[in-house]
């Protein structure tokens, strides 16, 4: 079998690239290790930058997002029992869209199906070969059969635990990492969200986030020690802790109920340089990870795919290799700015084991400064809504 671009990973990065290239007449095959149900069963991101919204519309998958998503013109930061509103629309002229990654992925799968796209689930032992030569190919096993796909290029969209990043020789690869000493315990509940906009709460007991998926599906998180297990947290214990960490006026009207999903996600900052090696191009979590505090993970995947889509289009349509040659540097320039923002929001809002009372006061004084400074609010807002591509 031969294809122009072999895409490893059927998450949002891989599917979005496949869909955008299809609309350019460029042939792709997507190899996904897990079943479609498993991929669609993951509960992850919730906030889309407007650049991501525009890109999904360009891919022809924006209709349900536009109908069911929620446009948010601001967000709330909470500390010391009060909230500070960051008005994105007034400060930057932009908004964000609240529409779950699960829905984005489902819309992308539907579009690939409608276009007769080739997405192969259950692809095991995917391996990349001859990436720095003219015989690039991918092998995998499925239903006990070995398969081989010759290709012009490989897009490594297989997430943090995938195989693509490892295909870059260790002598070439440079990795940067910070692992945070806590995780996020997240729940979904069929209850009304406590607020119309998101609440990011700093509290001396730890961080909390109030988010949503729709008017009857709320998404909440509390910071927990890395030693915690999901089974340590009953629903009652979760609601009690969340109420302690958000302002009293919100806690008083919080609608609680049985959780329909509960999971703990570790937090890390991670970047792999370069994001390209020979005919392999990394995109999304395969190349970088951010703590979800800045709502950047899915959105960084989107900007990577935007750059790679244009680079591959220019190569096949115009014989112009500049985009491919410049992909890694261009993507990393935006990746590092989002890494910085996500790191800074995580440091501002979470309780670190060794920060002590002085560290808590530093966080509270930075929030006081934010409350009083239009310049500081504008800086936060322009990073949150998404820096230019
Ligand atoms: P993904 O990891 O989504 O997809 C990679 C795909 O590759 C997967 O389907 C995987 O099965 C497949 N794969 C892996 N290895 C393979 C192999 N060897 N062969 C074939 N296929 C393989 N971001 C936010 O902005 N906000 C959040 O709240 C948020 N919460 C998150 C919670 C968790 C638990 C995690 C893990 C991430 C979270 N993220 C969040 C980040 C997340 O949204 C990612 O940025 C997003 O999924 C990136 O998409 P992909 O790059 O497609 O990677
Ligand atoms: C979510 O709704 O899951 C969400 C929203 C914003 C974040 C992280 C997660 O920063």
Short mmCIF file of C-alpha atoms and ligand atoms in Angstrom, two decimals:
data_model
loop_
_atom_site.label_atom_id
_atom_site.label_comp_id
_atom_site.label_asym_id
_atom_site.label_seq_id
_atom_site.Cartn_x
_atom_site.Cartn_y
_atom_site.Cartn_z
CA UNK A 1 0.00 0.00 0.00
CA UNK A 2 1.19 3.57 -0.69
CA UNK A 3 -0.17 6.90 0.52
CA UNK A 4 1.11 10.45 0.41
CA UNK A 5 0.94 11.14 4.18
CA UNK A 6 0.73 8.36 6.77
CA UNK A 7 -0.73 9.78 10.00
CA UNK A 8 0.00 7.99 13.27
CA UNK A 9 -2.79 8.61 15.79
CA UNK A 10 -6.56 9.06 15.42
CA UNK A 11 -7.01 11.77 18.05
CA UNK A 12 -7.87 15.39 17.23
CA UNK A 13 -4.45 16.17 15.72
CA UNK A 14 -4.36 13.23 13.33
CA UNK A 15 -8.00 13.48 12.29
CA UNK A 16 -7.85 17.25 11.73
CA UNK A 17 -4.75 16.92 9.56
CA UNK A 18 -6.34 14.08 7.59
CA UNK A 19 -9.48 16.13 7.00
CA UNK A 20 -7.63 19.31 5.95
CA UNK A 21 -5.34 17.40 3.57
CA UNK A 22 -8.31 15.55 2.09
CA UNK A 23 -9.82 18.93 1.16
CA UNK A 24 -6.57 19.68 -0.70
CA UNK A 25 -6.76 16.38 -2.57
CA UNK A 26 -3.86 14.96 -0.60
CA UNK A 27 -4.18 11.27 0.28
CA UNK A 28 -3.73 10.10 3.86
CA UNK A 29 -4.05 6.95 5.95
CA UNK A 30 -4.64 7.28 9.71
CA UNK A 31 -3.34 4.48 11.95
CA UNK A 32 -5.01 4.44 15.39
CA UNK A 33 -4.03 1.91 18.05
CA UNK A 34 -7.29 1.97 20.01
CA UNK A 35 -10.92 1.44 19.04
CA UNK A 36 -13.04 4.41 18.01
CA UNK A 37 -15.22 3.97 21.11
CA UNK A 38 -12.12 4.15 23.30
CA UNK A 39 -10.90 7.33 21.61
CA UNK A 40 -14.35 8.93 21.89
CA UNK A 41 -14.65 7.81 25.53
CA UNK A 42 -11.87 10.12 26.65
CA UNK A 43 -12.98 13.29 28.50
CA UNK A 44 -10.36 16.00 27.91
CA UNK A 45 -10.24 19.60 26.79
CA UNK A 46 -13.11 22.01 26.93
CA UNK A 47 -12.01 25.42 25.65
CA UNK A 48 -11.20 26.30 22.01
CA UNK A 49 -9.20 29.36 21.02
CA UNK A 50 -10.77 31.29 18.15
CA UNK A 51 -7.93 30.17 15.89
CA UNK A 52 -9.01 26.60 16.55
CA UNK A 53 -12.64 27.52 15.86
CA UNK A 54 -11.67 29.03 12.50
CA UNK A 55 -9.54 26.01 11.63
CA UNK A 56 -12.36 23.55 12.39
CA UNK A 57 -14.66 25.63 10.19
CA UNK A 58 -12.01 25.59 7.42
CA UNK A 59 -11.95 21.81 7.76
CA UNK A 60 -15.71 21.70 7.24
CA UNK A 61 -16.47 20.43 10.76
CA UNK A 62 -17.69 23.61 12.46
CA UNK A 63 -21.47 23.22 12.04
CA UNK A 64 -22.30 21.36 15.29
CA UNK A 65 -19.72 23.42 17.21
CA UNK A 66 -21.40 26.63 16.03
CA UNK A 67 -24.82 25.24 16.95
CA UNK A 68 -23.99 23.68 20.32
CA UNK A 69 -20.83 25.43 21.53
CA UNK A 70 -20.87 28.32 23.99
CA UNK A 71 -19.07 31.56 23.11
CA UNK A 72 -17.39 32.97 26.21
CA UNK A 73 -16.32 36.63 26.30
CA UNK A 74 -14.44 36.29 29.57
CA UNK A 75 -13.40 34.13 32.49
CA UNK A 76 -13.33 34.48 36.27
CA UNK A 77 -10.34 34.17 38.57
CA UNK A 78 -11.19 33.61 42.25
CA UNK A 79 -9.14 34.06 45.41
CA UNK A 80 -9.81 35.08 49.02
CA UNK A 81 -13.54 34.63 48.52
CA UNK A 82 -13.89 37.10 45.62
CA UNK A 83 -13.83 36.87 41.83
CA UNK A 84 -11.96 38.91 39.21
CA UNK A 85 -13.44 38.91 35.72
CA UNK A 86 -11.05 39.00 32.76
CA UNK A 87 -13.06 40.51 29.89
CA UNK A 88 -11.56 38.93 26.77
CA UNK A 89 -13.89 40.69 24.37
CA UNK A 90 -13.23 44.22 25.72
CA UNK A 91 -9.49 43.69 26.20
CA UNK A 92 -8.65 41.77 23.00
CA UNK A 93 -11.71 41.90 20.74
CA UNK A 94 -11.75 38.09 20.82
CA UNK A 95 -13.69 35.31 22.58
CA UNK A 96 -13.24 31.58 23.16
CA UNK A 97 -15.60 28.70 22.41
CA UNK A 98 -16.54 26.12 25.05
CA UNK A 99 -17.05 22.86 23.13
CA UNK A 100 -15.60 19.59 24.40
CA UNK A 101 -12.71 17.82 22.71
CA UNK A 102 -14.83 14.67 22.65
CA UNK A 103 -17.33 16.48 20.40
CA UNK A 104 -14.56 17.88 18.20
CA UNK A 105 -13.17 14.38 17.74
CA UNK A 106 -16.61 12.93 17.00
CA UNK A 107 -17.23 15.65 14.39
CA UNK A 108 -13.87 14.86 12.78
CA UNK A 109 -14.59 11.14 12.67
CA UNK A 110 -17.97 11.84 11.08
CA UNK A 111 -16.34 14.02 8.43
CA UNK A 112 -13.69 11.43 7.64
CA UNK A 113 -16.37 8.76 7.32
CA UNK A 114 -18.47 10.97 5.05
CA UNK A 115 -15.45 11.55 2.82
CA UNK A 116 -14.52 7.87 2.75
CA UNK A 117 -11.36 8.62 4.71
CA UNK A 118 -9.05 5.74 5.62
CA UNK A 119 -8.82 5.45 9.44
CA UNK A 120 -7.50 2.08 10.58
CA UNK A 121 -8.31 1.18 14.21
CA UNK A 122 -6.58 -1.58 16.13
CA UNK A 123 -3.22 -0.84 14.45
CA UNK A 124 -0.65 -2.47 16.75
CA UNK A 125 3.13 -2.29 16.87
CA UNK A 126 3.29 0.70 14.54
CA UNK A 127 6.89 1.30 13.50
CA UNK A 128 8.42 4.03 11.33
CA UNK A 129 11.20 3.24 8.88
CA UNK A 130 13.71 5.03 6.63
CA UNK A 131 12.49 8.46 7.64
CA UNK A 132 15.71 10.13 6.51
CA UNK A 133 15.81 8.36 3.16
CA UNK A 134 13.62 8.07 0.08
CA UNK A 135 11.96 4.86 1.17
CA UNK A 136 9.95 6.09 4.13
CA UNK A 137 7.41 3.53 5.23
CA UNK A 138 5.33 2.44 8.21
CA UNK A 139 4.64 -1.10 9.37
CA UNK A 140 1.95 -2.28 11.76
CA UNK A 141 0.13 -5.40 12.80
CA UNK A 142 -3.64 -5.88 12.78
CA UNK A 143 -5.66 -9.06 13.39
CA UNK A 144 -2.41 -10.99 13.38
CA UNK A 145 -1.46 -9.71 9.92
CA UNK A 146 1.64 -7.62 9.21
CA UNK A 147 1.06 -4.53 7.02
CA UNK A 148 3.34 -2.06 5.25
CA UNK A 149 2.50 1.45 4.05
CA UNK A 150 4.99 3.27 1.83
CA UNK A 151 4.54 7.03 2.08
CA UNK A 152 6.03 10.40 1.18
CA UNK A 153 5.69 11.75 4.73
CA UNK A 154 4.75 10.58 8.24
CA UNK A 155 2.76 12.80 10.63
CA UNK A 156 3.40 11.79 14.24
CA UNK A 157 0.07 12.62 15.92
CA UNK A 158 0.17 9.77 18.44
CA UNK A 159 0.24 11.75 21.66
CA UNK A 160 2.68 11.78 24.57
CA UNK A 161 2.93 8.00 24.86
CA UNK A 162 3.14 7.31 21.13
CA UNK A 163 6.05 5.91 19.10
CA UNK A 164 6.68 8.79 16.70
CA UNK A 165 8.76 11.01 18.96
CA UNK A 166 11.02 8.05 19.75
CA UNK A 167 11.70 7.66 16.02
CA UNK A 168 13.81 10.83 16.22
CA UNK A 169 17.33 9.63 17.18
CA UNK A 170 18.22 10.39 20.81
CA UNK A 171 21.33 12.16 19.50
CA UNK A 172 19.08 14.57 17.60
CA UNK A 173 16.21 14.92 20.08
CA UNK A 174 16.29 17.47 22.92
CA UNK A 175 13.53 17.20 25.56
CA UNK A 176 12.47 19.79 28.16
CA UNK A 177 10.23 18.74 31.04
CA UNK A 178 8.72 19.91 34.28
CA UNK A 179 6.53 17.49 36.26
CA UNK A 180 4.22 19.17 38.76
CA UNK A 181 3.85 17.76 42.32
CA UNK A 182 0.06 17.41 42.04
CA UNK A 183 -2.69 16.27 39.69
CA UNK A 184 -6.24 17.28 38.73
CA UNK A 185 -9.17 15.23 39.93
CA UNK A 186 -11.88 15.90 37.35
CA UNK A 187 -15.59 15.02 37.37
CA UNK A 188 -18.51 15.33 34.98
CA UNK A 189 -22.01 15.70 36.42
CA UNK A 190 -25.42 16.14 34.79
CA UNK A 191 -26.00 19.35 36.74
CA UNK A 192 -26.26 23.01 35.81
CA UNK A 193 -22.84 24.68 35.71
CA UNK A 194 -22.35 26.88 38.77
CA UNK A 195 -21.49 29.93 36.63
CA UNK A 196 -22.01 31.12 33.06
CA UNK A 197 -18.22 31.44 32.62
CA UNK A 198 -15.29 29.38 33.93
CA UNK A 199 -13.99 29.96 37.45
CA UNK A 200 -10.26 29.37 38.03
CA UNK A 201 -9.85 29.40 41.84
CA UNK A 202 -6.70 29.88 43.90
CA UNK A 203 -7.13 28.64 47.46
CA UNK A 204 -4.69 27.71 50.22
CA UNK A 205 -6.20 24.20 50.17
CA UNK A 206 -5.43 23.98 46.44
CA UNK A 207 -6.65 24.90 42.96
CA UNK A 208 -10.20 24.34 41.70
CA UNK A 209 -11.81 24.89 38.29
CA UNK A 210 -15.49 25.17 37.44
CA UNK A 211 -16.20 24.51 33.76
CA UNK A 212 -18.96 23.01 31.65
CA UNK A 213 -19.91 21.14 28.47
CA UNK A 214 -23.54 22.34 28.17
CA UNK A 215 -26.40 23.75 30.26
CA UNK A 216 -26.88 20.37 31.94
CA UNK A 217 -23.37 18.99 31.94
CA UNK A 218 -20.86 20.53 34.33
CA UNK A 219 -17.12 19.80 34.47
CA UNK A 220 -15.21 20.44 37.71
CA UNK A 221 -11.62 19.88 38.87
CA UNK A 222 -9.77 20.07 42.18
CA UNK A 223 -6.02 19.87 42.64
CA UNK A 224 -5.04 16.67 44.49
CA UNK A 225 -1.73 15.13 45.68
CA UNK A 226 -0.12 12.75 43.17
CA UNK A 227 -0.58 9.98 45.75
CA UNK A 228 -4.39 10.23 45.56
CA UNK A 229 -6.41 7.58 43.72
CA UNK A 230 -9.86 8.10 42.20
CA UNK A 231 -11.28 5.55 44.66
CA UNK A 232 -10.12 7.78 47.54
CA UNK A 233 -12.74 10.35 46.49
CA UNK A 234 -16.44 9.81 47.04
CA UNK A 235 -18.82 12.19 45.28
CA UNK A 236 -19.65 13.81 48.62
CA UNK A 237 -15.98 14.33 49.42
CA UNK A 238 -15.46 15.95 46.02
CA UNK A 239 -18.39 18.37 46.32
CA UNK A 240 -17.39 19.28 49.89
CA UNK A 241 -13.82 20.09 48.82
CA UNK A 242 -14.90 22.01 45.73
CA UNK A 243 -17.22 24.18 47.85
CA UNK A 244 -14.34 24.98 50.20
CA UNK A 245 -12.17 26.28 47.38
CA UNK A 246 -14.57 28.48 45.41
CA UNK A 247 -16.14 31.76 46.61
CA UNK A 248 -18.99 31.30 49.10
CA UNK A 249 -21.59 32.88 46.79
CA UNK A 250 -20.78 30.24 44.15
CA UNK A 251 -20.56 27.41 46.69
CA UNK A 252 -24.00 28.32 48.02
CA UNK A 253 -25.64 27.85 44.62
CA UNK A 254 -23.54 24.90 43.43
CA UNK A 255 -25.82 22.13 42.16
CA UNK A 256 -24.34 18.78 43.13
CA UNK A 257 -25.29 15.34 41.92
CA UNK A 258 -23.88 11.93 41.02
CA UNK A 259 -20.70 12.11 38.96
CA UNK A 260 -20.77 10.29 35.61
CA UNK A 261 -17.02 10.44 35.11
CA UNK A 262 -14.19 10.80 37.60
CA UNK A 263 -10.46 10.70 36.78
CA UNK A 264 -7.11 12.04 37.92
CA UNK A 265 -4.73 13.56 35.34
CA UNK A 266 -1.08 14.28 36.12
CA UNK A 267 0.31 17.68 35.14
CA UNK A 268 3.48 18.24 33.22
CA UNK A 269 5.15 20.72 30.88
CA UNK A 270 7.06 19.02 28.08
CA UNK A 271 8.59 20.01 24.75
CA UNK A 272 10.52 17.93 22.21
CA UNK A 273 12.87 19.73 19.85
CA UNK A 274 12.98 19.44 16.87
CA UNK A 275 9.42 18.62 15.76
CA UNK A 276 10.65 17.33 12.43
CA UNK A 277 13.19 14.74 11.43
CA UNK A 278 13.55 13.80 7.77
CA UNK A 279 10.10 12.86 6.51
CA UNK A 280 8.59 12.73 10.03
CA UNK A 281 6.65 15.71 11.38
CA UNK A 282 5.41 15.68 14.99
CA UNK A 283 2.21 17.51 15.97
CA UNK A 284 0.14 17.89 19.14
CA UNK A 285 0.84 15.94 22.30
CA UNK A 286 3.42 13.80 20.47
CA UNK A 287 5.65 16.89 20.56
CA UNK A 288 4.53 18.86 23.62
CA UNK A 289 2.41 18.76 26.76
CA UNK A 290 1.09 21.64 28.83
CA UNK A 291 -0.64 21.64 32.23
CA UNK A 292 -4.36 22.20 31.41
CA UNK A 293 -4.48 25.38 33.52
CA UNK A 294 -4.20 27.58 30.44
CA UNK A 295 -6.53 25.48 28.24
CA UNK A 296 -3.76 25.20 25.66
CA UNK A 297 -3.22 21.48 24.97
CA UNK A 298 -5.78 20.93 22.23
CA UNK A 299 -5.27 24.47 20.92
CA UNK A 300 -1.52 23.98 20.45
CA UNK A 301 -2.29 20.80 18.52
CA UNK A 302 -4.50 22.94 16.27
CA UNK A 303 -1.79 25.48 15.47
CA UNK A 304 0.71 22.70 14.72
CA UNK A 305 -1.80 21.21 12.30
CA UNK A 306 -2.43 24.61 10.71
CA UNK A 307 1.30 24.96 9.93
CA UNK A 308 1.67 21.36 8.72
CA UNK A 309 -1.45 21.58 6.53
CA UNK A 310 -0.10 24.65 4.72
CA UNK A 311 3.41 23.19 4.44
CA UNK A 312 2.17 19.96 2.85
CA UNK A 313 -0.27 21.81 0.60
CA UNK A 314 2.54 24.10 -0.66
CA UNK A 315 4.77 21.08 -1.25
CA UNK A 316 2.26 19.09 -3.29
CA UNK A 317 0.55 22.00 -5.04
CA UNK A 318 3.46 24.35 -5.71
CA UNK A 319 6.56 22.20 -5.24
CA UNK A 320 7.49 24.67 -2.50
CA UNK A 321 9.37 23.02 0.40
CA UNK A 322 9.80 26.18 2.51
CA UNK A 323 6.89 25.35 4.80
CA UNK A 324 8.20 21.85 5.48
CA UNK A 325 11.72 23.15 6.06
CA UNK A 326 10.45 25.84 8.43
CA UNK A 327 7.76 23.79 10.18
CA UNK A 328 9.62 22.88 13.36
CA UNK A 329 10.94 26.38 14.09
CA UNK A 330 7.58 28.00 13.29
CA UNK A 331 5.57 25.56 15.44
CA UNK A 332 8.03 25.70 18.35
CA UNK A 333 7.94 29.51 18.45
CA UNK A 334 4.22 29.35 19.31
CA UNK A 335 4.56 26.20 21.44
CA UNK A 336 7.04 27.84 23.81
CA UNK A 337 4.86 30.93 24.30
CA UNK A 338 1.92 28.70 25.24
CA UNK A 339 4.17 26.60 27.48
CA UNK A 340 5.16 29.78 29.30
CA UNK A 341 1.56 30.90 29.75
CA UNK A 342 0.40 27.48 30.95
CA UNK A 343 3.34 27.28 33.37
CA UNK A 344 2.66 30.78 34.70
CA UNK A 345 -1.07 30.13 35.21
CA UNK A 346 -0.22 26.87 37.00
CA UNK A 347 2.23 28.66 39.30
CA UNK A 348 -0.27 31.43 40.00
CA UNK A 349 -3.22 29.23 40.87
CA UNK A 350 -1.96 26.02 42.49
CA UNK A 351 -0.75 25.31 46.03
CA UNK A 352 2.82 23.96 45.81
CA UNK A 353 3.96 21.72 48.70
CA UNK A 354 7.00 23.88 49.47
CA UNK A 355 5.59 27.35 48.80
CA UNK A 356 4.71 28.20 52.40
CA UNK A 357 2.76 31.25 53.58
CA UNK A 358 5.07 33.64 51.73
CA UNK A 359 4.37 31.84 48.47
CA UNK A 360 0.62 32.03 49.12
CA UNK A 361 0.93 35.79 49.68
CA UNK A 362 2.89 36.15 46.44
CA UNK A 363 0.07 34.45 44.54
CA UNK A 364 -2.59 36.54 46.28
CA UNK A 365 -0.68 39.78 45.61
CA UNK A 366 -0.32 38.88 41.91
CA UNK A 367 -4.09 38.35 41.77
CA UNK A 368 -4.58 41.70 43.55
CA UNK A 369 -2.36 43.31 40.90
CA UNK A 370 -4.35 41.61 38.13
CA UNK A 371 -7.54 43.00 39.65
CA UNK A 372 -6.17 46.55 39.57
CA UNK A 373 -4.24 46.54 36.27
CA UNK A 374 -5.78 46.72 32.81
CA UNK A 375 -2.33 46.02 31.35
CA UNK A 376 -1.95 42.83 33.39
CA UNK A 377 -5.46 41.69 32.48
CA UNK A 378 -4.81 42.37 28.80
CA UNK A 379 -1.64 40.29 28.88
CA UNK A 380 -3.49 37.36 30.44
CA UNK A 381 -6.44 37.76 28.07
CA UNK A 382 -4.38 37.81 24.87
CA UNK A 383 -2.60 34.62 25.89
CA UNK A 384 -5.80 32.88 26.95
CA UNK A 385 -7.78 33.65 23.76
CA UNK A 386 -4.75 32.51 21.74
CA UNK A 387 -1.70 34.26 20.33
CA UNK A 388 -1.62 34.72 16.54
CA UNK A 389 -0.60 31.74 14.36
P1 LIG B 1 -4.08 12.50 21.72
O1 LIG B 1 -3.29 11.89 22.84
O2 LIG B 1 -5.42 13.06 21.99
O3 LIG B 1 -4.28 11.43 20.54
C1 LIG B 1 -3.22 10.58 20.17
C2 LIG B 1 -3.84 9.32 19.58
O4 LIG B 1 -2.79 8.46 19.15
C3 LIG B 1 -4.66 8.54 20.60
O5 LIG B 1 -5.94 8.26 20.08
C4 LIG B 1 -3.85 7.27 20.84
O6 LIG B 1 -4.67 6.14 21.07
C5 LIG B 1 -3.09 7.13 19.52
N1 LIG B 1 -1.82 6.40 19.66
C6 LIG B 1 -0.95 6.47 20.67
N2 LIG B 1 0.10 5.65 20.42
C7 LIG B 1 -0.14 5.06 19.22
C8 LIG B 1 0.57 4.12 18.42
N3 LIG B 1 1.72 3.62 18.83
N4 LIG B 1 0.02 3.74 17.25
C9 LIG B 1 -1.16 4.26 16.82
N5 LIG B 1 -1.88 5.15 17.54
C10 LIG B 1 -1.37 5.55 18.72
N6 LIG B 1 -6.09 19.99 27.01
C11 LIG B 1 -6.79 21.11 27.24
O7 LIG B 1 -6.66 22.08 26.50
N7 LIG B 1 -7.66 21.17 28.31
C12 LIG B 1 -7.85 20.09 29.16
O8 LIG B 1 -8.63 20.14 30.10
C13 LIG B 1 -7.14 18.89 28.93
N8 LIG B 1 -7.32 17.79 29.73
C14 LIG B 1 -6.58 16.65 29.49
C15 LIG B 1 -6.72 15.49 30.28
C16 LIG B 1 -5.95 14.33 30.03
C17 LIG B 1 -6.12 13.10 30.91
C18 LIG B 1 -5.02 14.32 28.98
C19 LIG B 1 -4.16 13.10 28.72
C20 LIG B 1 -4.87 15.46 28.17
C21 LIG B 1 -5.66 16.62 28.42
N9 LIG B 1 -5.55 17.76 27.62
C22 LIG B 1 -6.25 18.90 27.84
C23 LIG B 1 -4.67 17.77 26.52
C24 LIG B 1 -5.38 17.08 25.39
O9 LIG B 1 -6.58 17.75 25.11
C25 LIG B 1 -4.42 17.06 24.22
O10 LIG B 1 -3.82 18.33 24.01
C26 LIG B 1 -5.06 16.57 22.96
O11 LIG B 1 -5.65 15.33 23.22
C27 LIG B 1 -3.99 16.50 21.89
O12 LIG B 1 -4.49 15.77 20.85
P2 LIG B 1 -3.52 14.76 20.04
O13 LIG B 1 -2.25 15.47 19.74
O14 LIG B 1 -4.36 14.24 18.93
O15 LIG B 1 -3.13 13.61 21.06
C1 LIG B 2 -12.44 21.76 30.76
O1 LIG B 2 -13.58 22.23 30.60
O2 LIG B 2 -12.21 20.54 30.77
C2 LIG B 2 -11.28 22.71 30.94
C3 LIG B 2 -11.46 24.06 30.70
C4 LIG B 2 -10.40 24.93 30.87
C5 LIG B 2 -9.17 24.45 31.29
C6 LIG B 2 -8.99 23.08 31.52
C7 LIG B 2 -10.05 22.20 31.35
O3 LIG B 2 -8.13 25.30 31.46
#
